[in-house]
PDB file of C-alpha atoms in Angstrom:
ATOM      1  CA  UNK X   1     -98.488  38.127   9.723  1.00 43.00           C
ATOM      2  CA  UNK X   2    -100.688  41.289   8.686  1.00 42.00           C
ATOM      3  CA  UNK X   3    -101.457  41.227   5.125  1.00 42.00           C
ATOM      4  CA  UNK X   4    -101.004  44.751   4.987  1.00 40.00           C
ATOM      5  CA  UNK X   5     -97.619  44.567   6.960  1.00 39.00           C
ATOM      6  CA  UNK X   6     -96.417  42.059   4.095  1.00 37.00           C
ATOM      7  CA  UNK X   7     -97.184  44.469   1.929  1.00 40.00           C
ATOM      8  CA  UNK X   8     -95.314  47.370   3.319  1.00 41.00           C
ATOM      9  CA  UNK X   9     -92.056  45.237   3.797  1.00 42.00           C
ATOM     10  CA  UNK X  10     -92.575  44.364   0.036  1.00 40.00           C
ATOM     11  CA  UNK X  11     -89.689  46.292  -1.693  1.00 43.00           C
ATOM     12  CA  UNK X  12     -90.616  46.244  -5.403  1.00 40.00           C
ATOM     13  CA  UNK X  13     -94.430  46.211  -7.020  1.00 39.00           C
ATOM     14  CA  UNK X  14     -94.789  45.841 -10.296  1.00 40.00           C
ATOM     15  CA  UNK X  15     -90.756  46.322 -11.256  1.00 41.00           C
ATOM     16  CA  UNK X  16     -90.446  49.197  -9.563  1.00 41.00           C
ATOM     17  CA  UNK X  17     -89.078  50.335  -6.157  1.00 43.00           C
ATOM     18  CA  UNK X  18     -91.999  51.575  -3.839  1.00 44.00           C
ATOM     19  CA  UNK X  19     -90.194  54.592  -2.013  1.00 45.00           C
ATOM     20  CA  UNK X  20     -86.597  55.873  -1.610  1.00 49.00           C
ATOM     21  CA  UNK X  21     -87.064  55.261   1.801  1.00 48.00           C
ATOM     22  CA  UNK X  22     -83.168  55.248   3.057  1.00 48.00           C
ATOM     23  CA  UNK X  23     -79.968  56.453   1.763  1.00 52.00           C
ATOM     24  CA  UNK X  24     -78.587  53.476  -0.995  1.00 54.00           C
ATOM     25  CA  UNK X  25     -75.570  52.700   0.892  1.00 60.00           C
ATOM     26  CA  UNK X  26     -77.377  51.889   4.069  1.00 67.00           C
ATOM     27  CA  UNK X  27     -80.081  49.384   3.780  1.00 70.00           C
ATOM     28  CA  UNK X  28     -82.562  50.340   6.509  1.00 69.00           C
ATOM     29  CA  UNK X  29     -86.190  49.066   6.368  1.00 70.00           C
ATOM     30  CA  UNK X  30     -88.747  50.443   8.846  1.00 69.00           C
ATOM     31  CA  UNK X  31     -90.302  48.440  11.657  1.00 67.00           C
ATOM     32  CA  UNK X  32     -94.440  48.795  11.399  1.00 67.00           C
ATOM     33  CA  UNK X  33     -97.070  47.675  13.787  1.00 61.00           C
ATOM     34  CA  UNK X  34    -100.334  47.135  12.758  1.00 59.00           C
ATOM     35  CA  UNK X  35    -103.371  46.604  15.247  1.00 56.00           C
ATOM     36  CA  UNK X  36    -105.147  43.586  14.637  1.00 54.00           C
ATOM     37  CA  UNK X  37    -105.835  39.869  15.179  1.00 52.00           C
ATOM     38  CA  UNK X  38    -103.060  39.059  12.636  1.00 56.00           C
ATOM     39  CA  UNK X  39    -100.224  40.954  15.317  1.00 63.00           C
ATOM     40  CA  UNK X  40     -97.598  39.273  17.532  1.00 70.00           C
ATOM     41  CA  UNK X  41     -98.350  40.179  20.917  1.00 76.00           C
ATOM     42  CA  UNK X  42     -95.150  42.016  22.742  1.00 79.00           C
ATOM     43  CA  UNK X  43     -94.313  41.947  26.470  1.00 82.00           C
ATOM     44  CA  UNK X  44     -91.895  44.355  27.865  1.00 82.00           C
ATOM     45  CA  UNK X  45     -90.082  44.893  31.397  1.00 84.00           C
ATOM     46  CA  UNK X  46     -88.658  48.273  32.017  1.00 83.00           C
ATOM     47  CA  UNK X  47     -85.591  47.929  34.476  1.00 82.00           C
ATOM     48  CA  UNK X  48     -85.165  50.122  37.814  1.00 80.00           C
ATOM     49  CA  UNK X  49     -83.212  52.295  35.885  1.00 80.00           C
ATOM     50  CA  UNK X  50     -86.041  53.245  32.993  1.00 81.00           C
ATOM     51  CA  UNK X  51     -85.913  56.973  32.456  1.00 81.00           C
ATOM     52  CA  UNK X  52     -88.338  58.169  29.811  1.00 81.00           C
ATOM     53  CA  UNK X  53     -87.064  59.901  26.511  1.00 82.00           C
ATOM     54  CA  UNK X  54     -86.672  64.126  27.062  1.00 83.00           C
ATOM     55  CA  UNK X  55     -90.074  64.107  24.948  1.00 80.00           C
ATOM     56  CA  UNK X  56     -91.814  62.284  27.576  1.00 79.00           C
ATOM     57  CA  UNK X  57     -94.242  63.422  29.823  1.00 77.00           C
ATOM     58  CA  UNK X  58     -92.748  63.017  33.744  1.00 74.00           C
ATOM     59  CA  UNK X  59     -95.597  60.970  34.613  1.00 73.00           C
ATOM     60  CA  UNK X  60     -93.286  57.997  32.295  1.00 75.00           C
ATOM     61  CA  UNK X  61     -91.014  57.673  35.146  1.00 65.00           C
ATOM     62  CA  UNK X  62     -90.959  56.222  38.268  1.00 51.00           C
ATOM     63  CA  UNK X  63     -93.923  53.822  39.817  1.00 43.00           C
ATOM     64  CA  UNK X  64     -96.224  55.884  37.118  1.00 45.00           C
ATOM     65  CA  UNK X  65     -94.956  53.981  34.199  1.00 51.00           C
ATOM     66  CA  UNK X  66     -96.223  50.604  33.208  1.00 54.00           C
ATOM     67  CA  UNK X  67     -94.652  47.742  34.159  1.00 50.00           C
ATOM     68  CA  UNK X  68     -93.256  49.631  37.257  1.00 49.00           C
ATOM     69  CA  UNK X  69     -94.519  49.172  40.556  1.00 49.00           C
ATOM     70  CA  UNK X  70     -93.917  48.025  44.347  1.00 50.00           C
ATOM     71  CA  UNK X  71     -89.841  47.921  43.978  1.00 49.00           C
ATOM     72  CA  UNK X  72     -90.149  45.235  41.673  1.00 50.00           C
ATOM     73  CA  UNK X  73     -89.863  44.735  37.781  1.00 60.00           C
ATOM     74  CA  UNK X  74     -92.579  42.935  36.430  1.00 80.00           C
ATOM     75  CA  UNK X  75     -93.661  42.265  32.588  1.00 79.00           C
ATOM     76  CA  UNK X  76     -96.460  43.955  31.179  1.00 76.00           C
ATOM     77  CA  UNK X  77     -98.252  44.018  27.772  1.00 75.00           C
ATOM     78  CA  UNK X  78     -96.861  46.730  25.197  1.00 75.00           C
ATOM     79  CA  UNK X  79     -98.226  45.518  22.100  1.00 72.00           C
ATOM     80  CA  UNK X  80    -101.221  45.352  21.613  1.00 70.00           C
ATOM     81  CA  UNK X  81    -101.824  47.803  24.887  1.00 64.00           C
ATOM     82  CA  UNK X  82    -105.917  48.169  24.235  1.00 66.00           C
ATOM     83  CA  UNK X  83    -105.542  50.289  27.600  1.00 64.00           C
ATOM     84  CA  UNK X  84    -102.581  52.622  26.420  1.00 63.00           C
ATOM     85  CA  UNK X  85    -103.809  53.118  22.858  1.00 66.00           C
ATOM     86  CA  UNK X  86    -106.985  54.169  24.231  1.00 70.00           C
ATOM     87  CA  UNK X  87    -106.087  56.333  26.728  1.00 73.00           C
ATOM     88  CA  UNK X  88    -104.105  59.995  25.823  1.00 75.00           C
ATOM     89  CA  UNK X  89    -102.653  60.213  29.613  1.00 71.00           C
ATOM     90  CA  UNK X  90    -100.299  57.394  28.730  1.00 74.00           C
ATOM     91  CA  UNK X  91    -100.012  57.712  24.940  1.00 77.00           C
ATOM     92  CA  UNK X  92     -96.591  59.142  25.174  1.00 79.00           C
ATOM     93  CA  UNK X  93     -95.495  57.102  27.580  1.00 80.00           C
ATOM     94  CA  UNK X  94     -96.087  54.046  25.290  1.00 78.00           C
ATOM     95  CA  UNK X  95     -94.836  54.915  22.640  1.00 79.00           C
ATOM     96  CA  UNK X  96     -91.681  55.818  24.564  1.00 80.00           C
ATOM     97  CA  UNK X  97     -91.615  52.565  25.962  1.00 81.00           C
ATOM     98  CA  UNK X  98     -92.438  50.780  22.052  1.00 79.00           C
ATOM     99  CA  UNK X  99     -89.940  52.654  19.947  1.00 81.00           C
ATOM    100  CA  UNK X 100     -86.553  51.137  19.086  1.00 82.00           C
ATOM    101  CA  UNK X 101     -83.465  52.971  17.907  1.00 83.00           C
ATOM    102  CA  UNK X 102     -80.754  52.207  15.075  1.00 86.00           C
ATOM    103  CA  UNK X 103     -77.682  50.831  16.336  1.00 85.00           C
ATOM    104  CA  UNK X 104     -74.814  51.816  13.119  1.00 88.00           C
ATOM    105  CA  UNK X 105     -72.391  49.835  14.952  1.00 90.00           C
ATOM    106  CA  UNK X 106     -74.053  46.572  14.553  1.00 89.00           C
ATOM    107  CA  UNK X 107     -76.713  47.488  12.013  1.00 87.00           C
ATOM    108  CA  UNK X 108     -79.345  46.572  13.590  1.00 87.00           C
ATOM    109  CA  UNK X 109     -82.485  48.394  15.365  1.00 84.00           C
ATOM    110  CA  UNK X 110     -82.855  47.713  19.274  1.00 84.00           C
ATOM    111  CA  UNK X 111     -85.100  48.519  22.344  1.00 82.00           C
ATOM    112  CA  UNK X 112     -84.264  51.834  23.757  1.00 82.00           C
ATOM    113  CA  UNK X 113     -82.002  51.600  26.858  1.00 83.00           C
ATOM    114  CA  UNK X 114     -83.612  49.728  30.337  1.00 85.00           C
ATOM    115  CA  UNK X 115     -86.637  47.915  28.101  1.00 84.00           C
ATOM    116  CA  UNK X 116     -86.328  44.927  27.822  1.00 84.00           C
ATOM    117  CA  UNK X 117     -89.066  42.945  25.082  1.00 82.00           C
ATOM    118  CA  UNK X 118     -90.390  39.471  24.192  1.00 82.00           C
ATOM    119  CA  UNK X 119     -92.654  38.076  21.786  1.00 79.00           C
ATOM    120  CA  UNK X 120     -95.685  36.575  23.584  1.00 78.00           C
ATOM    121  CA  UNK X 121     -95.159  32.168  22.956  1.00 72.00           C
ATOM    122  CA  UNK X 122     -92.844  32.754  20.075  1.00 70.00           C
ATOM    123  CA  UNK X 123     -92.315  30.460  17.602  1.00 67.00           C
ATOM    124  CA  UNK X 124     -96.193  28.945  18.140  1.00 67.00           C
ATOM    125  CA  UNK X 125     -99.728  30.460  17.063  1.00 62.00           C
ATOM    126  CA  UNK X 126    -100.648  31.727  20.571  1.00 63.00           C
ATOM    127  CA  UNK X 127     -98.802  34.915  20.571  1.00 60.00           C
ATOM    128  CA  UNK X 128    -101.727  35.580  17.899  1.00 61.00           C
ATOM    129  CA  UNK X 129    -104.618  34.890  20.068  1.00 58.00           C
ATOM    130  CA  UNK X 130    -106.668  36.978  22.521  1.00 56.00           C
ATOM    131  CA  UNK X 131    -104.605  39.371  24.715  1.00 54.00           C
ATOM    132  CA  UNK X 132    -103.849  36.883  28.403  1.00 53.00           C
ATOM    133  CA  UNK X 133    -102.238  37.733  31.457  1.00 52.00           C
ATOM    134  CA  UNK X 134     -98.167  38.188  30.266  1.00 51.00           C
ATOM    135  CA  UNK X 135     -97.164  36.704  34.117  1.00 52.00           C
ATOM    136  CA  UNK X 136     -98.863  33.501  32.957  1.00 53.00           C
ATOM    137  CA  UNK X 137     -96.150  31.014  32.977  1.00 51.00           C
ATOM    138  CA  UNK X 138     -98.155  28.663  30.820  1.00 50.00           C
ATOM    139  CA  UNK X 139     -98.045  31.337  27.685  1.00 47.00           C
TER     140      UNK X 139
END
């Protein structure tokens, strides 16, 4: 894991709380991604019925958006994305497609609606390697 990631989910240093980051009857910790070599990888698939957030730009929806294309759902690299973080045209549209939302009824954080996410060869060390092809069956 990032060393500086372990260090932001760290709630006391030193005896004392870092931040009053949420209300104290709700225990909510933020979810941070770091770029690096020391990242999880994340593949999503948006479903046929993705439509981007109202913040979006409308290039987000239809074939334009990633993982869309040819009438068929396919899975596609979100994180790390060297293309999308590089590239303003599709900034938005990433991180769209990367944010999650709090669910109060279960307490919990989730995708957004129609994304669906997994962690590249989780529960090994590949997911940590260079970025591969996420349609490889072998990862």
């Amino acid at each position: 894991m990032c060393p500086v990631l372990l260090a932001l989910m760290c709630p006391v240093v030193n005896g004392s709380a870092l931040l009053p980051l949420h209300d104290a009857a709700i225990d909510l910790h933020p979810i941070v991604l770091l770029p690096g070599n020391g990242c999880s990888q994340l593949d999503a698939e948006l479903t046929e019925h993705y439509e981007p957030s109202p913040w979006a730009p409308a290039s987000c929806s239809g074939a334009a958006a990633a993982g869309k294309g040819k009438g068929r759902r396919r899975w596609f690299r979100l994180w790390k994305n060297s293309t999308a973080l590089g590239d303003p045209a599709v900034a938005l549209c990433y991180a769209d497609q990367l944010r999650v939302v709090y669910d109060r009824a279960v307490a919990d954080y989730r995708n957004i609606a129609r994304v669906w996410t997994r962690v590249v060869s989780f529960g090994t060390t590949r997911g940590f390697g260079s970025d591969d092809d996420p349609s490889d069956p072998e990862r």
